JSON list of C-alpha atoms in Angstrom, two decimals:
[
{"chain": "A", "resi": 1064, "resn": "MET", "atom": "CA", "xyz": [24.81, 49.56, 0.46]},
{"chain": "A", "resi": 1065, "resn": "SER", "atom": "CA", "xyz": [24.47, 47.57, -2.79]},
{"chain": "A", "resi": 1066, "resn": "ALA", "atom": "CA", "xyz": [26.13, 49.07, -5.74]},
{"chain": "A", "resi": 1067, "resn": "ASN", "atom": "CA", "xyz": [23.00, 49.05, -7.93]},
{"chain": "A", "resi": 1068, "resn": "ARG", "atom": "CA", "xyz": [21.23, 51.33, -5.59]},
{"chain": "A", "resi": 1069, "resn": "GLY", "atom": "CA", "xyz": [21.66, 55.01, -5.44]},
{"chain": "A", "resi": 1070, "resn": "TRP", "atom": "CA", "xyz": [22.19, 57.07, -2.40]},
{"chain": "A", "resi": 1071, "resn": "TRP", "atom": "CA", "xyz": [18.71, 58.69, -2.61]},
{"chain": "A", "resi": 1072, "resn": "ALA", "atom": "CA", "xyz": [17.15, 55.26, -2.06]},
{"chain": "A", "resi": 1073, "resn": "PRO", "atom": "CA", "xyz": [14.92, 55.28, 1.36]},
{"chain": "A", "resi": 1074, "resn": "PRO", "atom": "CA", "xyz": [16.27, 52.69, 3.80]},
{"chain": "A", "resi": 1075, "resn": "GLU", "atom": "CA", "xyz": [14.74, 49.21, 3.83]},
{"chain": "A", "resi": 1076, "resn": "GLY", "atom": "CA", "xyz": [11.10, 49.23, 5.08]},
{"chain": "A", "resi": 1077, "resn": "GLU", "atom": "CA", "xyz": [10.49, 52.95, 4.46]},
{"chain": "A", "resi": 1078, "resn": "ASP", "atom": "CA", "xyz": [8.37, 54.37, 1.60]},
{"chain": "A", "resi": 1079, "resn": "SER", "atom": "CA", "xyz": [9.70, 56.95, -0.55]},
{"chain": "A", "resi": 1080, "resn": "VAL", "atom": "CA", "xyz": [7.90, 60.30, -0.80]},
{"chain": "A", "resi": 1081, "resn": "SER", "atom": "CA", "xyz": [5.89, 59.49, -4.04]},
{"chain": "A", "resi": 1082, "resn": "GLU", "atom": "CA", "xyz": [4.81, 56.38, -2.29]},
{"chain": "A", "resi": 1083, "resn": "LYS", "atom": "CA", "xyz": [3.73, 58.15, 0.92]},
{"chain": "A", "resi": 1084, "resn": "LEU", "atom": "CA", "xyz": [1.87, 60.67, -1.21]},
{"chain": "A", "resi": 1085, "resn": "LEU", "atom": "CA", "xyz": [0.08, 58.13, -3.25]},
{"chain": "A", "resi": 1086, "resn": "ARG", "atom": "CA", "xyz": [-0.93, 56.36, -0.10]},
{"chain": "A", "resi": 1087, "resn": "LYS", "atom": "CA", "xyz": [-2.12, 59.89, 1.58]},
{"chain": "A", "resi": 1088, "resn": "THR", "atom": "CA", "xyz": [-3.93, 60.36, -1.86]},
{"chain": "A", "resi": 1089, "resn": "ARG", "atom": "CA", "xyz": [-5.91, 57.13, -1.18]},
{"chain": "A", "resi": 1090, "resn": "GLU", "atom": "CA", "xyz": [-6.64, 57.46, 2.22]},
{"chain": "A", "resi": 1091, "resn": "SER", "atom": "CA", "xyz": [-7.79, 61.06, 1.85]},
{"chain": "A", "resi": 1092, "resn": "PRO", "atom": "CA", "xyz": [-8.28, 62.51, -1.64]},
{"chain": "A", "resi": 1093, "resn": "LEU", "atom": "CA", "xyz": [-8.56, 66.22, -0.53]},
{"chain": "A", "resi": 1094, "resn": "VAL", "atom": "CA", "xyz": [-4.81, 66.19, 0.92]},
{"chain": "A", "resi": 1095, "resn": "PRO", "atom": "CA", "xyz": [-3.38, 66.77, -2.63]},
{"chain": "A", "resi": 1096, "resn": "ILE", "atom": "CA", "xyz": [-6.13, 69.20, -3.37]},
{"chain": "A", "resi": 1097, "resn": "GLY", "atom": "CA", "xyz": [-5.34, 71.28, -0.10]},
{"chain": "A", "resi": 1098, "resn": "LEU", "atom": "CA", "xyz": [-1.66, 71.16, -0.97]},
{"chain": "A", "resi": 1099, "resn": "GLY", "atom": "CA", "xyz": [-2.27, 72.33, -4.87]},
{"chain": "A", "resi": 1100, "resn": "GLY", "atom": "CA", "xyz": [-4.32, 75.12, -3.51]},
{"chain": "A", "resi": 1101, "resn": "CYS", "atom": "CA", "xyz": [-1.99, 76.14, -0.72]},
{"chain": "A", "resi": 1102, "resn": "LEU", "atom": "CA", "xyz": [0.82, 76.40, -3.48]},
{"chain": "A", "resi": 1103, "resn": "LEU", "atom": "CA", "xyz": [-1.65, 78.27, -5.83]},
{"chain": "A", "resi": 1104, "resn": "VAL", "atom": "CA", "xyz": [-2.61, 80.70, -3.18]},
{"chain": "A", "resi": 1105, "resn": "ALA", "atom": "CA", "xyz": [0.97, 81.40, -2.26]},
{"chain": "A", "resi": 1106, "resn": "ALA", "atom": "CA", "xyz": [2.22, 81.63, -5.86]},
{"chain": "A", "resi": 1107, "resn": "TYR", "atom": "CA", "xyz": [-0.35, 84.20, -6.89]},
{"chain": "A", "resi": 1108, "resn": "ARG", "atom": "CA", "xyz": [0.19, 86.12, -3.63]},
{"chain": "A", "resi": 1109, "resn": "ILE", "atom": "CA", "xyz": [3.87, 86.40, -4.32]},
{"chain": "A", "resi": 1110, "resn": "TYR", "atom": "CA", "xyz": [3.21, 87.06, -8.13]},
{"chain": "A", "resi": 1111, "resn": "ARG", "atom": "CA", "xyz": [0.96, 89.98, -6.77]},
{"chain": "A", "resi": 1112, "resn": "LEU", "atom": "CA", "xyz": [3.73, 91.36, -4.57]},
{"chain": "A", "resi": 1113, "resn": "LYS", "atom": "CA", "xyz": [4.60, 94.51, -6.57]},
{"chain": "A", "resi": 1114, "resn": "ALA", "atom": "CA", "xyz": [0.97, 95.53, -6.55]},
{"chain": "A", "resi": 1115, "resn": "ARG", "atom": "CA", "xyz": [0.46, 95.44, -2.87]},
{"chain": "A", "resi": 1116, "resn": "GLY", "atom": "CA", "xyz": [0.20, 99.15, -2.62]},
{"chain": "A", "resi": 1117, "resn": "PRO", "atom": "CA", "xyz": [1.17, 100.95, 0.63]},
{"chain": "A", "resi": 1118, "resn": "THR", "atom": "CA", "xyz": [0.92, 97.76, 2.66]},
{"chain": "A", "resi": 1119, "resn": "LYS", "atom": "CA", "xyz": [4.25, 96.56, 4.39]},
{"chain": "A", "resi": 1120, "resn": "MET", "atom": "CA", "xyz": [6.15, 93.63, 3.14]},
{"chain": "A", "resi": 1121, "resn": "SER", "atom": "CA", "xyz": [5.67, 91.95, 6.23]},
{"chain": "A", "resi": 1122, "resn": "ILE", "atom": "CA", "xyz": [1.99, 92.11, 6.22]},
{"chain": "A", "resi": 1123, "resn": "HIS", "atom": "CA", "xyz": [1.61, 91.03, 2.89]},
{"chain": "A", "resi": 1124, "resn": "LEU", "atom": "CA", "xyz": [3.61, 87.91, 3.66]},
{"chain": "A", "resi": 1125, "resn": "ILE", "atom": "CA", "xyz": [1.62, 87.24, 6.95]},
{"chain": "A", "resi": 1126, "resn": "HIS", "atom": "CA", "xyz": [-1.36, 87.29, 4.74]},
{"chain": "A", "resi": 1127, "resn": "THR", "atom": "CA", "xyz": [-0.01, 85.37, 2.18]},
{"chain": "A", "resi": 1128, "resn": "ARG", "atom": "CA", "xyz": [0.99, 82.46, 4.56]},
{"chain": "A", "resi": 1129, "resn": "VAL", "atom": "CA", "xyz": [-2.52, 82.72, 6.35]},
{"chain": "A", "resi": 1130, "resn": "ALA", "atom": "CA", "xyz": [-4.36, 82.42, 2.88]},
{"chain": "A", "resi": 1131, "resn": "ALA", "atom": "CA", "xyz": [-2.04, 79.64, 1.85]},
{"chain": "A", "resi": 1132, "resn": "GLN", "atom": "CA", "xyz": [-2.65, 77.66, 5.25]},
{"chain": "A", "resi": 1133, "resn": "ALA", "atom": "CA", "xyz": [-6.44, 78.29, 5.41]},
{"chain": "A", "resi": 1134, "resn": "CYS", "atom": "CA", "xyz": [-6.67, 76.74, 1.83]},
{"chain": "A", "resi": 1135, "resn": "ALA", "atom": "CA", "xyz": [-4.76, 73.55, 3.20]},
{"chain": "A", "resi": 1136, "resn": "VAL", "atom": "CA", "xyz": [-6.41, 73.24, 6.33]},
{"chain": "A", "resi": 1137, "resn": "GLY", "atom": "CA", "xyz": [-10.20, 73.55, 4.89]},
{"chain": "A", "resi": 1138, "resn": "ALA", "atom": "CA", "xyz": [-9.25, 70.84, 2.31]},
{"chain": "A", "resi": 1139, "resn": "ILE", "atom": "CA", "xyz": [-8.08, 68.98, 5.48]},
{"chain": "A", "resi": 1140, "resn": "MET", "atom": "CA", "xyz": [-11.17, 69.50, 7.52]},
{"chain": "A", "resi": 1141, "resn": "LEU", "atom": "CA", "xyz": [-13.49, 68.82, 4.57]},
{"chain": "A", "resi": 1142, "resn": "GLY", "atom": "CA", "xyz": [-11.78, 65.42, 4.03]}
]
């Protein structure tokens, strides 16, 4: 490994994470929208965790996961 490259640099011939995300965005513009929607749904549901009422924690987390996945899969299917 050369001295001017850090240990986090991808191996030769491989794309970095940001390059992969930019390439996916060009190929299918709804992928970042689905990812953002997934993160927003998950963040909102975790924020509302204390107001879940009598619902069990496991059921609330399952509903959170399903809603986030539905947002991501829906964006992919539309794309």
